[in-house]
Short mmCIF file of N, CA, C and O in Angstrom, two decimals:
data_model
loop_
_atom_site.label_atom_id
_atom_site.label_comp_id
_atom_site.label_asym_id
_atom_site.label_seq_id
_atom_site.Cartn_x
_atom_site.Cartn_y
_atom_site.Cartn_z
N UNK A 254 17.94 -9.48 -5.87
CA UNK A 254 18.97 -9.82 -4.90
C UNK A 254 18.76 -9.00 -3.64
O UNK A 254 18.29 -7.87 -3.76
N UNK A 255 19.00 -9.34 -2.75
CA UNK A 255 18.78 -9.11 -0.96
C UNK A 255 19.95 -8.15 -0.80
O UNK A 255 21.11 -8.42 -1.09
N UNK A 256 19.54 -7.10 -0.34
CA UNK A 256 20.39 -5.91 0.09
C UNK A 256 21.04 -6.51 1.62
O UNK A 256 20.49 -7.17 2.51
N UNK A 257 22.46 -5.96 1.49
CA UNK A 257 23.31 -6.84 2.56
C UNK A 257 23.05 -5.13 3.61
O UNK A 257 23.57 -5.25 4.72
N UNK A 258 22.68 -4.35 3.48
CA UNK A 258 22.79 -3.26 4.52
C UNK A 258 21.19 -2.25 4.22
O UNK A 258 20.87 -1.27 3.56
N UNK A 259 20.43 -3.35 5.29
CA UNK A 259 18.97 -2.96 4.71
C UNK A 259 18.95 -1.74 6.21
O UNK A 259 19.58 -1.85 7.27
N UNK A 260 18.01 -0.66 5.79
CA UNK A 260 17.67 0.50 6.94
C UNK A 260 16.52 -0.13 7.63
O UNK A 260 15.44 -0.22 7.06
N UNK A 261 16.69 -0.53 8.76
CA UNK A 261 15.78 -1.49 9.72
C UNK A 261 15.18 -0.43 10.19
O UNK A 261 13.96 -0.56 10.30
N UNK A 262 15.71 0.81 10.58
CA UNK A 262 15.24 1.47 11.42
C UNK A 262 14.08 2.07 10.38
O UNK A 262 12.91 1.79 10.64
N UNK A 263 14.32 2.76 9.41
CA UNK A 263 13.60 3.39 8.02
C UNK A 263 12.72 2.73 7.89
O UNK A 263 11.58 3.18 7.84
N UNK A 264 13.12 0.98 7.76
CA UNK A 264 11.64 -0.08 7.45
C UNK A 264 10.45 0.21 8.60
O UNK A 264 9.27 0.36 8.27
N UNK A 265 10.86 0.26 9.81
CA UNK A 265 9.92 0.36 10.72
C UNK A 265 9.36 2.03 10.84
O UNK A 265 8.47 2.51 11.54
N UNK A 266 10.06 2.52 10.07
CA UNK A 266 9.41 4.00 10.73
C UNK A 266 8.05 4.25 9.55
O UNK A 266 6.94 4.70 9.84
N UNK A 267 8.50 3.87 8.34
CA UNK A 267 7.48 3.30 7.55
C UNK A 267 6.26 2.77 7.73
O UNK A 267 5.17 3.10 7.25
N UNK A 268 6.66 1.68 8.67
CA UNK A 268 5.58 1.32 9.28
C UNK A 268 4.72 1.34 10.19
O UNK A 268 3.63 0.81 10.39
N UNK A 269 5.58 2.27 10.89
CA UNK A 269 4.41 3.36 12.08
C UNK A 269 3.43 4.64 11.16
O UNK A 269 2.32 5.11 11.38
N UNK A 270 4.28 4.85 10.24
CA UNK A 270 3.33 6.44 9.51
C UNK A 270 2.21 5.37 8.94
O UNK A 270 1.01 5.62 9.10
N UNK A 271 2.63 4.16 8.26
CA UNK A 271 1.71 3.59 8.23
C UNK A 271 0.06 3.02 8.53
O UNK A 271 -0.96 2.88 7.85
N UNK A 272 0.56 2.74 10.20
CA UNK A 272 0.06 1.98 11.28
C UNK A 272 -1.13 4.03 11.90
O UNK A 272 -2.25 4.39 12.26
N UNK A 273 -0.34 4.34 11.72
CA UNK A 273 -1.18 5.83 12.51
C UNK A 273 -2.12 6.28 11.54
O UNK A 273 -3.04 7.02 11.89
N UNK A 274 -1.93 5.77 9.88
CA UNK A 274 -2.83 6.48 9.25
C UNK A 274 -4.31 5.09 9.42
O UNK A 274 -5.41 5.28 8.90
N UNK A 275 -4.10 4.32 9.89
CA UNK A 275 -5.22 3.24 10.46
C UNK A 275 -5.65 3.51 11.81
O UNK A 275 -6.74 3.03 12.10
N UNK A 276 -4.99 4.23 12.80
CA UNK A 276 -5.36 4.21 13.79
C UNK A 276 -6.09 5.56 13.82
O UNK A 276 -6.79 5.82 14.79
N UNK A 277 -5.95 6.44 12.82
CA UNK A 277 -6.86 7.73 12.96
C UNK A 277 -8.48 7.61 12.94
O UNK A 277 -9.28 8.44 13.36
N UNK A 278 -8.83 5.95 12.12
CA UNK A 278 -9.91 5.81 12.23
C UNK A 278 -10.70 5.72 13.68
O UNK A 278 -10.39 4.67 14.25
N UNK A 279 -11.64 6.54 14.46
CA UNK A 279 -11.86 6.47 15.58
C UNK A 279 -12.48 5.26 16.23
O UNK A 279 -12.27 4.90 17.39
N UNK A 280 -13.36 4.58 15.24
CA UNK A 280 -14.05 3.36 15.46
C UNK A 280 -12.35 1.94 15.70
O UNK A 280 -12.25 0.84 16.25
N UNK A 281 -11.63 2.60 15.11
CA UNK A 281 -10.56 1.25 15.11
C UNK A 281 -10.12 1.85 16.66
O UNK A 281 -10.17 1.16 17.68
N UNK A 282 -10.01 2.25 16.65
CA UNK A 282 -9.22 3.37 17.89
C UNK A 282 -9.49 2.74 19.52
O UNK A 282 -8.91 2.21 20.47
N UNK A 283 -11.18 3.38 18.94
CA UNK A 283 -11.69 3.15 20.12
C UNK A 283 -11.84 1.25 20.70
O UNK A 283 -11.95 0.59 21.73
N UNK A 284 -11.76 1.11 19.42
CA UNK A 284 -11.79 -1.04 20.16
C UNK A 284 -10.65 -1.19 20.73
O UNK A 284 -10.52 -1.86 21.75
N UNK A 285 -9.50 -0.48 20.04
CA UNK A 285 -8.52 -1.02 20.68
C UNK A 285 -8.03 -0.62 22.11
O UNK A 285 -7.22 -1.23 22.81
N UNK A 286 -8.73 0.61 22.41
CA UNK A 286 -8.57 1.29 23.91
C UNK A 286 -9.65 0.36 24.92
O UNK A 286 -9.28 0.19 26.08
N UNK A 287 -10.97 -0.24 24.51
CA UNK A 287 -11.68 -0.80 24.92
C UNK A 287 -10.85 -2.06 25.41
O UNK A 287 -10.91 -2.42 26.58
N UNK A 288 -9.77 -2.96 24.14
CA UNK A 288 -9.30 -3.95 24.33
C UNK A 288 -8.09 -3.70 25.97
O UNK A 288 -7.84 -4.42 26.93
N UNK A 289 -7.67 -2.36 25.58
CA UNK A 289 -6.51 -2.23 26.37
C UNK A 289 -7.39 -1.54 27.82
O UNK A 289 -6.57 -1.27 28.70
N UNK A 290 -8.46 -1.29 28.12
CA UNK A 290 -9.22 -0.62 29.40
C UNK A 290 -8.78 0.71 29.00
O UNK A 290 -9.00 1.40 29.99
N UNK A 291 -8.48 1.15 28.46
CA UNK A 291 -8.00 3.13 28.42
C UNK A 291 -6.78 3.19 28.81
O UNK A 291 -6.40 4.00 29.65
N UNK A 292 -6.06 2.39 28.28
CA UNK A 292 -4.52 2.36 28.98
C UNK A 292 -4.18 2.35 28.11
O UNK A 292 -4.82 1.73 27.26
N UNK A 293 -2.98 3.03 27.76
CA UNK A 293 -1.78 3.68 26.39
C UNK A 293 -1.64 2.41 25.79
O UNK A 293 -1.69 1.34 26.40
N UNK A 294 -1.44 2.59 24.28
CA UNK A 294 -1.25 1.89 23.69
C UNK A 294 0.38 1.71 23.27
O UNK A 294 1.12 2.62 23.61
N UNK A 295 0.87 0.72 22.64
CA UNK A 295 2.30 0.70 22.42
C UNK A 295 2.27 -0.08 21.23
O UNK A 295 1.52 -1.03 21.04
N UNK A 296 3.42 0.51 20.17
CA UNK A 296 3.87 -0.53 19.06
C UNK A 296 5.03 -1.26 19.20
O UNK A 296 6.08 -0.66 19.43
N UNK A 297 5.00 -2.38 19.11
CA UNK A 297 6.39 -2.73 19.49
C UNK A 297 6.97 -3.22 17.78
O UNK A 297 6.38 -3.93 16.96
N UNK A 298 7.83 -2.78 17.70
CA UNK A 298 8.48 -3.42 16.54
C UNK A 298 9.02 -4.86 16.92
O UNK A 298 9.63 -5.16 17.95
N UNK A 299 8.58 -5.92 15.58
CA UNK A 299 8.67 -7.48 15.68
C UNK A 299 9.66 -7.80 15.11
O UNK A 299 10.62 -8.09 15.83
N UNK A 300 9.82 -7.88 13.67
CA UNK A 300 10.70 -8.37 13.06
C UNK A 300 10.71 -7.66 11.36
O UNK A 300 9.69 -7.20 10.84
N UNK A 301 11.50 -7.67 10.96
CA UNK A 301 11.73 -7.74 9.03
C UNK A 301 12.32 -8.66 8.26
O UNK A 301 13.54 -8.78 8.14
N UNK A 302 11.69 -9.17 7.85
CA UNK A 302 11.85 -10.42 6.79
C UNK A 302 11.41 -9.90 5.40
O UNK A 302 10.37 -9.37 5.01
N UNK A 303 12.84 -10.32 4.68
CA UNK A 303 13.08 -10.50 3.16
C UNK A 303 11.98 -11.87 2.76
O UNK A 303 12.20 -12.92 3.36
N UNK A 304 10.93 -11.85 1.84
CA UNK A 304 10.73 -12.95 1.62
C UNK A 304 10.93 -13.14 0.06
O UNK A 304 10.63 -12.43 -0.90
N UNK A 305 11.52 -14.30 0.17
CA UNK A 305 12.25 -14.53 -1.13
C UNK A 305 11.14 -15.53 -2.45
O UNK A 305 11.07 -15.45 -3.68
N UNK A 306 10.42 -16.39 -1.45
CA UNK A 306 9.33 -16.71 -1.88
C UNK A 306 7.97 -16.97 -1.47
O UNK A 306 7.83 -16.43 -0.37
N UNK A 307 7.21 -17.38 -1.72
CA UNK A 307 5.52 -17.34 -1.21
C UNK A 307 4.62 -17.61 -2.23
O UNK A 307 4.37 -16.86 -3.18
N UNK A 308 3.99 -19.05 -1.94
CA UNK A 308 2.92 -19.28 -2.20
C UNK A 308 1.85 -18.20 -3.59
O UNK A 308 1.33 -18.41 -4.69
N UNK A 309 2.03 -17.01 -2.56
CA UNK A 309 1.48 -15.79 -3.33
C UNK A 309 2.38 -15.52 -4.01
O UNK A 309 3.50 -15.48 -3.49
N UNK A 310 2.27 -15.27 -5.19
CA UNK A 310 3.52 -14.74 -5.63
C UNK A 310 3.48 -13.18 -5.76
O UNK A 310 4.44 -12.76 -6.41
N UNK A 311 2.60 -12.21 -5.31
CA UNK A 311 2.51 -10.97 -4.77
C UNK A 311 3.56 -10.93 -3.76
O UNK A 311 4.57 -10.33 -4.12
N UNK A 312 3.57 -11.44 -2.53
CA UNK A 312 4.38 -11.33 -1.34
C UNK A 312 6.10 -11.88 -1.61
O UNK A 312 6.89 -12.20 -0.72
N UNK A 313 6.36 -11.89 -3.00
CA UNK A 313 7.61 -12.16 -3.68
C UNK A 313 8.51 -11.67 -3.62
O UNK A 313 8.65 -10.97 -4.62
N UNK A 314 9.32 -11.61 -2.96
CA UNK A 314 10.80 -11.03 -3.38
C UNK A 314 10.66 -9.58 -2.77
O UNK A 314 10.90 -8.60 -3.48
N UNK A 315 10.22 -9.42 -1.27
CA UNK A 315 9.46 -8.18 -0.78
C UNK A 315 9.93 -8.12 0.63
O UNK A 315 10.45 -9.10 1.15
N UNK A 316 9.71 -6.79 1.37
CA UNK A 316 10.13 -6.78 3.05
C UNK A 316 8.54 -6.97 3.41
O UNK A 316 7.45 -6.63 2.97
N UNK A 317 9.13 -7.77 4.55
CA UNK A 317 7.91 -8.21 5.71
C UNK A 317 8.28 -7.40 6.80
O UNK A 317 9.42 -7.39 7.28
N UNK A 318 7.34 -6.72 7.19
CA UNK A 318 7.44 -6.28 8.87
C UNK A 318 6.48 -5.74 9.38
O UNK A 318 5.67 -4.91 8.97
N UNK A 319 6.71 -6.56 10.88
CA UNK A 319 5.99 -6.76 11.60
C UNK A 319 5.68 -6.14 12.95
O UNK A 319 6.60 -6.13 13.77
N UNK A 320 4.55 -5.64 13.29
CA UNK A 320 4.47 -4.80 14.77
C UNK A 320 3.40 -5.59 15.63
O UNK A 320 2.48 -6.29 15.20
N UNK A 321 3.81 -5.25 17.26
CA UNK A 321 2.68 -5.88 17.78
C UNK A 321 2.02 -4.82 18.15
O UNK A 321 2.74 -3.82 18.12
N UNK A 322 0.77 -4.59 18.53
CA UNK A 322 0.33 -3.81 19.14
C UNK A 322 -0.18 -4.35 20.75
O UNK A 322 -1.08 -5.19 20.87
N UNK A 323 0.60 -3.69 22.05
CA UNK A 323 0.38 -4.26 23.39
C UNK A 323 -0.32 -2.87 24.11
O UNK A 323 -0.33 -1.76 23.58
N UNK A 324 -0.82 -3.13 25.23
CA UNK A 324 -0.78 -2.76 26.31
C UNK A 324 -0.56 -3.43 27.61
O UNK A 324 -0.94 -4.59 27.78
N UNK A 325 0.04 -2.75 28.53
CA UNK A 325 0.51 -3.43 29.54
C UNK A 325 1.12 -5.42 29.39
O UNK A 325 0.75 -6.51 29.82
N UNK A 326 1.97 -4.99 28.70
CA UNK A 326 2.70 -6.23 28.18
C UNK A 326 1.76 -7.39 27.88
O UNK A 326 1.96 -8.43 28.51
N UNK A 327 0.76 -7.37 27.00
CA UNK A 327 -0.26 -8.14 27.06
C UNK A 327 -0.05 -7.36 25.05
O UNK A 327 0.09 -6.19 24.69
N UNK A 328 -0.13 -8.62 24.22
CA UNK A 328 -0.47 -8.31 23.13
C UNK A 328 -2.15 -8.15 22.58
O UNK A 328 -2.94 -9.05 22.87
N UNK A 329 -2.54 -7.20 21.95
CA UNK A 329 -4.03 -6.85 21.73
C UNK A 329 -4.08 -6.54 20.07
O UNK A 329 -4.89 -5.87 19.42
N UNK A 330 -2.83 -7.36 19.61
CA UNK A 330 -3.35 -6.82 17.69
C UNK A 330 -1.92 -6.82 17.17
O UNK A 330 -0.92 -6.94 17.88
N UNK A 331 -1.94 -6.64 15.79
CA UNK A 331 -0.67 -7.29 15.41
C UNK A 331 -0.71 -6.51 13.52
O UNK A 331 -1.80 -6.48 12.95
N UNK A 332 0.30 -6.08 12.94
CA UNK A 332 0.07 -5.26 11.98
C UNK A 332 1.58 -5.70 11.39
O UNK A 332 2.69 -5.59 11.92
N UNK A 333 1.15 -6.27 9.98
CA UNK A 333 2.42 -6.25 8.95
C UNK A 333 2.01 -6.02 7.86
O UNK A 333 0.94 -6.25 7.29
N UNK A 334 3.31 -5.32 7.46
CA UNK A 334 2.74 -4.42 6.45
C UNK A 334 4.26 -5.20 4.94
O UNK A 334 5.35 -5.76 5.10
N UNK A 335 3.70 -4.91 4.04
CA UNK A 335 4.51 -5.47 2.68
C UNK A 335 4.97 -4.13 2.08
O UNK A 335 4.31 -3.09 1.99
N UNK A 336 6.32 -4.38 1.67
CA UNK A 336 7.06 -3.05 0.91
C UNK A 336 8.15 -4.12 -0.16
O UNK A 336 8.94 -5.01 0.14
N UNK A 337 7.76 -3.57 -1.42
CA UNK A 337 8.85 -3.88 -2.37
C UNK A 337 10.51 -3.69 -2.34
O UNK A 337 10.66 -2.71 -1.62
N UNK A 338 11.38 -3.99 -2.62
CA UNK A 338 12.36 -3.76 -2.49
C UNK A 338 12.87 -2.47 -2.61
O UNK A 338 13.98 -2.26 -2.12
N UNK A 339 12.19 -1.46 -3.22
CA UNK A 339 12.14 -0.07 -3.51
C UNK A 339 11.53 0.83 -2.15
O UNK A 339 11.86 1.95 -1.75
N UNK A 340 10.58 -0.07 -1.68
CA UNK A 340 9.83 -0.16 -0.29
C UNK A 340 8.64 1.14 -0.45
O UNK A 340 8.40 2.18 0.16
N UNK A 341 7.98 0.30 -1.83
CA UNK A 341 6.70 1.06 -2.03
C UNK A 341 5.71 -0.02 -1.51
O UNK A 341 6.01 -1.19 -1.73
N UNK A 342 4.73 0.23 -0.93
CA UNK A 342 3.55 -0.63 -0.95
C UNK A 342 3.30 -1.30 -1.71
O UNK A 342 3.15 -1.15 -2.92
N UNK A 343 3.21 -2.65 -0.68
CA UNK A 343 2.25 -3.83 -1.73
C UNK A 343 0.78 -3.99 -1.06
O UNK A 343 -0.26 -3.93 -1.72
N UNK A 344 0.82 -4.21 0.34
CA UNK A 344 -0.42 -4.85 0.92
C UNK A 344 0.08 -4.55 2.79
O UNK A 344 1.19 -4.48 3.31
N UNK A 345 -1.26 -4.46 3.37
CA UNK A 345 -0.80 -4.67 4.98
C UNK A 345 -2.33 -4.96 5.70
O UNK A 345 -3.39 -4.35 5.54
N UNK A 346 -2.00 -6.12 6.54
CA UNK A 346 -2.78 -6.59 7.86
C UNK A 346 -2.96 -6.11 8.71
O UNK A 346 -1.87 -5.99 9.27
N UNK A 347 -3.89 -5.59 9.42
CA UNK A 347 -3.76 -5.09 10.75
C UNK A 347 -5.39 -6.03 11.35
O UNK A 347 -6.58 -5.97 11.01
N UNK A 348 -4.58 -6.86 12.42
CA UNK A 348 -5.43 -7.67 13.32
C UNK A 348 -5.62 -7.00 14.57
O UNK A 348 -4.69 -6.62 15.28
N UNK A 349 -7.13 -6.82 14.89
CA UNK A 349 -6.95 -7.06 16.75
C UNK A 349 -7.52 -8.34 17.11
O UNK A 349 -8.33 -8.95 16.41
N UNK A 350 -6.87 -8.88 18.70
CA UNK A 350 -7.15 -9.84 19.04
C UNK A 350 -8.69 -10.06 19.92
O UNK A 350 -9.02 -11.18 20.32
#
C-alpha cells in the first residue's frame, strides 16, 4: 500500500548521494563537461512516482525518481534511480544525451 505522506525531499536527496557516486567516475565526468562546454553542471529534480505496476515485475510496487541533468537550461542526461518502499535499491539509469 502507497504511503499517503511520502519524504519527497529524502527521496531526492537519495538520489543525488546516488547520482555523485557516478559522477566521481572521471571519464563520465568529463563527457558530461565536454557535453556542457565547461560550464557547471546542475541536477534538477523531475519527478517521484509510486509505480504500482510494470511490465517488469522488478520495477513493482517501488519509487521512481527522476533527475535531469542540464546546463545552461539545455538538458544533457537524465538519471532515475528505483528504491523499494523501504527505499533500498533496486536498479538506476543514468543517460547522457
Amino acid at each position: 500500500m502507497l504511503e499517503e505522506n511520502i519524504d519527497t525531499e529524502n527521496l531526492f536527496k537519495l538520489s543525488s548521494e546516488y547520482i555523485n557516486n557516478i559522477l566521481k567516475d572521471e571519464e563520465i565526468l568529463q563527457e558530461l563537461k565536454e557535453s556542457c562546454e565547461n560550464e557547471n553542471i546542475q541536477l534538477i529534480n523531475k519527478s517521484i512516482s509510486y509505480v504500482l505496476y510494470d511490465k517488469n515485475e522488478l520495477f513493482s510496487n517501488n519509487y521512481k525518481i527522476e533527475m535531469n541533468i542540464e546546463c545552461k537550461i539545455k538538458t544533457i542526461g537524465s538519471y532515475i534511480l528505483y528504491l523499494d518502499k523501504d527505499q533500498n535499491f533496486i536498479d538506476e539509469f543514468f543517460v547522457i544525451n
